[in-house]
Short mmCIF file of C-alpha atoms and ligand atoms in Angstrom, two decimals:
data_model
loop_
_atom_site.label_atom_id
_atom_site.label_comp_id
_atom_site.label_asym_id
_atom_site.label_seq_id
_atom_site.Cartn_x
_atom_site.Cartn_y
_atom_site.Cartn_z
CA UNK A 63 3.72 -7.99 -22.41
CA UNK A 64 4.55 -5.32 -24.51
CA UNK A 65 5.56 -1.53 -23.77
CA UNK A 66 2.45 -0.45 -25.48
CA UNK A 67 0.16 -3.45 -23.83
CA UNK A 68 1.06 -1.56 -20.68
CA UNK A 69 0.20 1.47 -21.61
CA UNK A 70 -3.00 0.65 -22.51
CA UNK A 71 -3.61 -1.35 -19.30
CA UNK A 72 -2.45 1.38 -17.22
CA UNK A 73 -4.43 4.15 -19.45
CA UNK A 74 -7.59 1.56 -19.03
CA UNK A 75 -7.22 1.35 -15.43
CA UNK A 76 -6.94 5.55 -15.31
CA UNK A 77 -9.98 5.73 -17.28
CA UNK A 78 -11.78 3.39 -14.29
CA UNK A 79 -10.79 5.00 -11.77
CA UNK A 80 -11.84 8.23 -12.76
CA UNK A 81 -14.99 7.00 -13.32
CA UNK A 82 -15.25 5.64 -9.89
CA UNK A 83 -13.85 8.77 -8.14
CA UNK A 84 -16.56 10.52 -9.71
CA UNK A 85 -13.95 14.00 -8.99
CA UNK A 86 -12.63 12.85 -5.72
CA UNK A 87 -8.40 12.55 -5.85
CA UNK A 88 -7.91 8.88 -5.70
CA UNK A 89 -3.67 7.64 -6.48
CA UNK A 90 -2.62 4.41 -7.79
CA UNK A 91 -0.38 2.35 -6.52
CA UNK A 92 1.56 0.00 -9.02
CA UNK A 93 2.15 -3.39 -7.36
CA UNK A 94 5.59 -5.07 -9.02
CA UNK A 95 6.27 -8.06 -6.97
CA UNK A 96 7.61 -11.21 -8.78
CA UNK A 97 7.83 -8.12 -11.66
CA UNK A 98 11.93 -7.30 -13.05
CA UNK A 99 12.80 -3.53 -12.89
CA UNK A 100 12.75 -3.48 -16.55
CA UNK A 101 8.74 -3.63 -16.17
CA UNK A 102 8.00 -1.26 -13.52
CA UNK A 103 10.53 1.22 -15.98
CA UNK A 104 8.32 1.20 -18.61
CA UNK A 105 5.49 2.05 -16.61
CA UNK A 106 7.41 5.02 -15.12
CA UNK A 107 8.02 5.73 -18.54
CA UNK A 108 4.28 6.40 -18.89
CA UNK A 109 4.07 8.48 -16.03
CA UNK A 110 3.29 6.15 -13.08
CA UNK A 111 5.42 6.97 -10.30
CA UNK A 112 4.45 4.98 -6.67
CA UNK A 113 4.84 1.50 -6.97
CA UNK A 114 4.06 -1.54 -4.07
CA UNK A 115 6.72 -3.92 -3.30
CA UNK A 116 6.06 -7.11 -1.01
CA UNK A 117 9.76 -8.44 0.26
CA UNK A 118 12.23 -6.08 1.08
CA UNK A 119 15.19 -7.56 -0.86
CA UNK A 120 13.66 -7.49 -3.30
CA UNK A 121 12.55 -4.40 -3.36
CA UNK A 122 16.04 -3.23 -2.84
CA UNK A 123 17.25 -4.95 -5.56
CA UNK A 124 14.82 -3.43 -7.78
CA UNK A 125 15.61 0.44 -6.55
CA UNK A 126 19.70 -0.09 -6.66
CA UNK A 127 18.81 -1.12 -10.48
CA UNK A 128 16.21 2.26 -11.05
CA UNK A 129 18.18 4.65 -8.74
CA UNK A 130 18.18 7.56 -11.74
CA UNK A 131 14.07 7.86 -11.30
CA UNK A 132 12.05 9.84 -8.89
CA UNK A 133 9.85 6.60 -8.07
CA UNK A 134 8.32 6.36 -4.79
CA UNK A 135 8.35 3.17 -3.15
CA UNK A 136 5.87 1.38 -0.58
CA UNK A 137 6.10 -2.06 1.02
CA UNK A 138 2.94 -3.47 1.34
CA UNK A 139 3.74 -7.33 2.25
CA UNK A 140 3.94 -8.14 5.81
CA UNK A 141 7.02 -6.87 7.61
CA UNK A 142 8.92 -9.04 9.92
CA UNK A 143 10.63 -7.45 13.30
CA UNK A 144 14.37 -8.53 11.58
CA UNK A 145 13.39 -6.49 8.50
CA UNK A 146 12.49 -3.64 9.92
CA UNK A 147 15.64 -1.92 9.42
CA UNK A 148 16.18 -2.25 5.55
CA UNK A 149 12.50 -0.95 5.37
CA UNK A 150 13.08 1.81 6.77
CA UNK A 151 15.97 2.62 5.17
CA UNK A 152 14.93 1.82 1.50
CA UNK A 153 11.10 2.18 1.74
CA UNK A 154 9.05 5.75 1.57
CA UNK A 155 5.68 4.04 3.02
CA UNK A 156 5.24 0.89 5.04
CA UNK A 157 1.45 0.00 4.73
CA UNK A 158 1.40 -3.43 6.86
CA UNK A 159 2.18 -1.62 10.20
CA UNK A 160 -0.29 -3.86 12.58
CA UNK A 161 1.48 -4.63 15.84
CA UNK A 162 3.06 -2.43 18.72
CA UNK A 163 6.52 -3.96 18.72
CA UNK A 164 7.83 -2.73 15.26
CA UNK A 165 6.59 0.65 15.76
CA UNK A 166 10.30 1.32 17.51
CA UNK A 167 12.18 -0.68 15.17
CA UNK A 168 10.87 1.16 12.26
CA UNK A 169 11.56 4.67 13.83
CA UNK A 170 15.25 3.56 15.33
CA UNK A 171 16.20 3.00 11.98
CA UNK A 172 14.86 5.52 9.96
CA UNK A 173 17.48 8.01 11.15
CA UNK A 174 17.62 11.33 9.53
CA UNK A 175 15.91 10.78 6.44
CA UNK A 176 12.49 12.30 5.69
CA UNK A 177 9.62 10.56 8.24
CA UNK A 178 8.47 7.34 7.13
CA UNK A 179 4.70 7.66 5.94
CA UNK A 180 3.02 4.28 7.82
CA UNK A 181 -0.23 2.73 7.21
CA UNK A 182 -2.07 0.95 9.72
CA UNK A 183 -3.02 -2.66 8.45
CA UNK A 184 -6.22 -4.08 9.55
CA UNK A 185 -7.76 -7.48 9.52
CA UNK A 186 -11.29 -6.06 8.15
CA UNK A 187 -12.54 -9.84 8.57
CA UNK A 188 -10.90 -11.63 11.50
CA UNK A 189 -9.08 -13.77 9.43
CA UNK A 190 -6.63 -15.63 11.00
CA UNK A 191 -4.22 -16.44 8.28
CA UNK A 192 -3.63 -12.47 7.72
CA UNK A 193 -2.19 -9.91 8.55
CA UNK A 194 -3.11 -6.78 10.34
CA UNK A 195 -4.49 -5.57 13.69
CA UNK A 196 -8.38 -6.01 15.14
CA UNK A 197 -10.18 -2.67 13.89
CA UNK A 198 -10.50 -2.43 17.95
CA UNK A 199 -6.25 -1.68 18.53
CA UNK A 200 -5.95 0.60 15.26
CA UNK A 201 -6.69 3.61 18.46
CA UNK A 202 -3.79 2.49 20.18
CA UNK A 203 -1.67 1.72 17.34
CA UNK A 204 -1.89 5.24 16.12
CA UNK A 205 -1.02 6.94 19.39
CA UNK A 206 2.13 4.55 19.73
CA UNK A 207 3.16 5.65 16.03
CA UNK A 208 2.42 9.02 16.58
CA UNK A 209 5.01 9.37 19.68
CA UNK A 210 7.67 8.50 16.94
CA UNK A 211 8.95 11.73 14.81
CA UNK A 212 10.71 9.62 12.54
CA UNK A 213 6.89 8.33 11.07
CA UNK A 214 4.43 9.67 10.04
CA UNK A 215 0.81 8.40 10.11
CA UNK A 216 -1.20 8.57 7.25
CA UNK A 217 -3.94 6.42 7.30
CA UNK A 218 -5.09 3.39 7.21
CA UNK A 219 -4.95 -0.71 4.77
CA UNK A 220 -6.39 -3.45 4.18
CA UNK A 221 -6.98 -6.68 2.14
CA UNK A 222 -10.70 -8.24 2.80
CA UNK A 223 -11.52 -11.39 2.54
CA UNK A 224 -12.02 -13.20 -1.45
CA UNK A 225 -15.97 -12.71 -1.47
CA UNK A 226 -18.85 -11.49 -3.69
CA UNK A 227 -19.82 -7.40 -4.37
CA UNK A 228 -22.38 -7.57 -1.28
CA UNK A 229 -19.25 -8.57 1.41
CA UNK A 230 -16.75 -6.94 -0.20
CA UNK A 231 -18.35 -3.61 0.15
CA UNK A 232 -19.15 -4.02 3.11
CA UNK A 233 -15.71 -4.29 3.96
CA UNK A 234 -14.60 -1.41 2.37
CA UNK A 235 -17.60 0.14 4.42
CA UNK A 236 -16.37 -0.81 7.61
CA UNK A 237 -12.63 0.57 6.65
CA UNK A 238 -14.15 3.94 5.64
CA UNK A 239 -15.77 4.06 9.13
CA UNK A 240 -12.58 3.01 11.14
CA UNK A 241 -10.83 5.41 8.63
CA UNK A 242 -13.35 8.38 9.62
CA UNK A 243 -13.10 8.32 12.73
CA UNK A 244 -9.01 7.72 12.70
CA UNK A 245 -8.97 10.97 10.34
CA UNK A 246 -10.92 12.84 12.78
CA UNK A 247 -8.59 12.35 15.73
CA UNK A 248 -5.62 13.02 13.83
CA UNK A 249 -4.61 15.71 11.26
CA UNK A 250 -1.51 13.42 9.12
CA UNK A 251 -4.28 11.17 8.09
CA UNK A 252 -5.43 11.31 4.56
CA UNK A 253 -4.92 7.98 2.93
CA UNK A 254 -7.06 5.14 3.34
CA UNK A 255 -5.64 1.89 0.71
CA UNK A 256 -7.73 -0.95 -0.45
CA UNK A 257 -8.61 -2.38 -3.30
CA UNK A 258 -6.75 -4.61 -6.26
CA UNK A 259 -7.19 -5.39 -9.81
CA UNK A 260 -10.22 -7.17 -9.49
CA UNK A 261 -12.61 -5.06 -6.98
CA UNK A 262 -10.62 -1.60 -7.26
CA UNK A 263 -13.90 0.19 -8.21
CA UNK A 264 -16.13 -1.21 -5.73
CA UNK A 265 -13.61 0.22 -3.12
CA UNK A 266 -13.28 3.52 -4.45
CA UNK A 267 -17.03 3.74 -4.63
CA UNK A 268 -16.50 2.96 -1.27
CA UNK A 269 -14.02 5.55 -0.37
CA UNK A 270 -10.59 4.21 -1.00
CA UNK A 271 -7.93 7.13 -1.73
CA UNK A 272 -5.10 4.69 -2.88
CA UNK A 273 -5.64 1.85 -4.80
CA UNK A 274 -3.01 -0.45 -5.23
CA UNK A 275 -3.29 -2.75 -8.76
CA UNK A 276 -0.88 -5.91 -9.62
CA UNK A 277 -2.09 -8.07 -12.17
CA UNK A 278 -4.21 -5.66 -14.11
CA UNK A 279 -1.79 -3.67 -14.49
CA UNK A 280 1.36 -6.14 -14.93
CA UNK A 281 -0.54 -9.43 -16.39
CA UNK A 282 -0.94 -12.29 -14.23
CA UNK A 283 2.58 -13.19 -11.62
CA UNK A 284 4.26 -16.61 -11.04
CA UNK A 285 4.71 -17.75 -7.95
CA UNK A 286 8.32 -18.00 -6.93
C1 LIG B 411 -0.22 -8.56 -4.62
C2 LIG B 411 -0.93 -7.51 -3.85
C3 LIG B 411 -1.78 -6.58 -4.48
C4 LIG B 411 -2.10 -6.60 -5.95
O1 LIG B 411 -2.95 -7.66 -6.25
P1 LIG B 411 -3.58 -7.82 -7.74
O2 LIG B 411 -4.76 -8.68 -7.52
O3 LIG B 411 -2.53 -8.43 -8.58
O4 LIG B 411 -3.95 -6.46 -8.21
C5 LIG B 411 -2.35 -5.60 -3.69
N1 LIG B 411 -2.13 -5.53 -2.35
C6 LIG B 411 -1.35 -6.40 -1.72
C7 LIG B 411 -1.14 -6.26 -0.26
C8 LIG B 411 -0.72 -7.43 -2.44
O5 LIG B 411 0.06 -8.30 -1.78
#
């Protein structure tokens, strides 16, 4: 795909989500897995500056090769305890935060850089191949993230189960609730992230404040 065929997708997918934001702020969140650096330049090139990363190395691969742009970078694939460390050196958001014990890990090795902004993930549906907490420990999560000065809580993420409009939304329902109430208790919070490339409007509609679009955006990845 072209520089210009990106463009377009990218101005497309602005167009949408203005539409579906009907004036609320709503940011996007480029996803470049499986995607070279080459790619997610040209796209910076156009003015998009956050994009999503799912494995750390490479991730860090990626940001050693774009090092001379402001980009800002968020891992949003699941986050094993003996990768903590490189994420929080090379990351500015972790969204997949969902369980006590890296909550330490993360902030140990953060250091003295700027706080970490962290997402809570949540398994909307009970799935049990995913990833993500029970909406029920996303209380207790928060206070345990909070204690850490080195992060920052900002909200909430999540991927719902594949299903049709009527599900889906109510999904994204349920995650605006949890993300309500979360926001209420606790003034960092402002971002709540779901939806992708194929339901992104339905979850704004919904209340999403970050979207975060791959394939749309990209064209369809290979598996490695
Ligand atoms: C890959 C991925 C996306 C993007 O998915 P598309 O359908 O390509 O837009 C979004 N969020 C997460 C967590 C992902 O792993």
């Amino acid at each position: 795909m072209d520089t210009e065929e990106k463009a377009a997708r990218l101005a497309d997918i602005k167009a949408r989500m203005t539409r579906a934001a009907a004036g609320r702020p709503v940011r996007l969140l480029a996803v470049s897995k499986l995607k070279p650096a080459s790619a997610i330049r040209e796209l910076a090139a156009q003015g998009q500056t956050e994009f999503g990363e799912n494995y750390v190395q490479e991730a860090q691969a990626k940001q050693a090769e774009l090092a001379d742009l402001p980009l800002t970078w968020h891992l949003i694939g699941p986050l094993q305890s003996n990768k903590c460390a490189a994420a929080a050196a090379t990351f500015d958001w972790v969204q997949s935060v969902d369980r006590e014990k890296i909550v330490p890990l993360l902030a140990q090795h953060r250091g003295n850089r700027p706080p970490l902004n962290v997402l809570i993930q949540v398994n909307i549906d009970d799935e049990a191949s995913k990833s993500g907490c029970r909406p029920e420990a996303v209380s207790a999560l928060a206070v345990s993230i909070l204690r850490f000065p080195e992060l920052r809580l900002r909200g909430l993420m999540a991927i719902p189960a594949p299903g049709d409009a009527n599900t889906l939304g109510s999904a994204f329902r349920r995650m605006a609730g949890l993300f309500d109430s979360l926001r209420a208790q606790h003034a960092s919070v402002d971002t709540l992230s779901m939806g992708m490339s194929d339901d992104f409007e339905l979850a704004i509609a919904e209340g999403a404040s970050l979207i975060r679009v791959g394939s749309a955006l990209f064209g369809a990845r290979i598996s490695p």
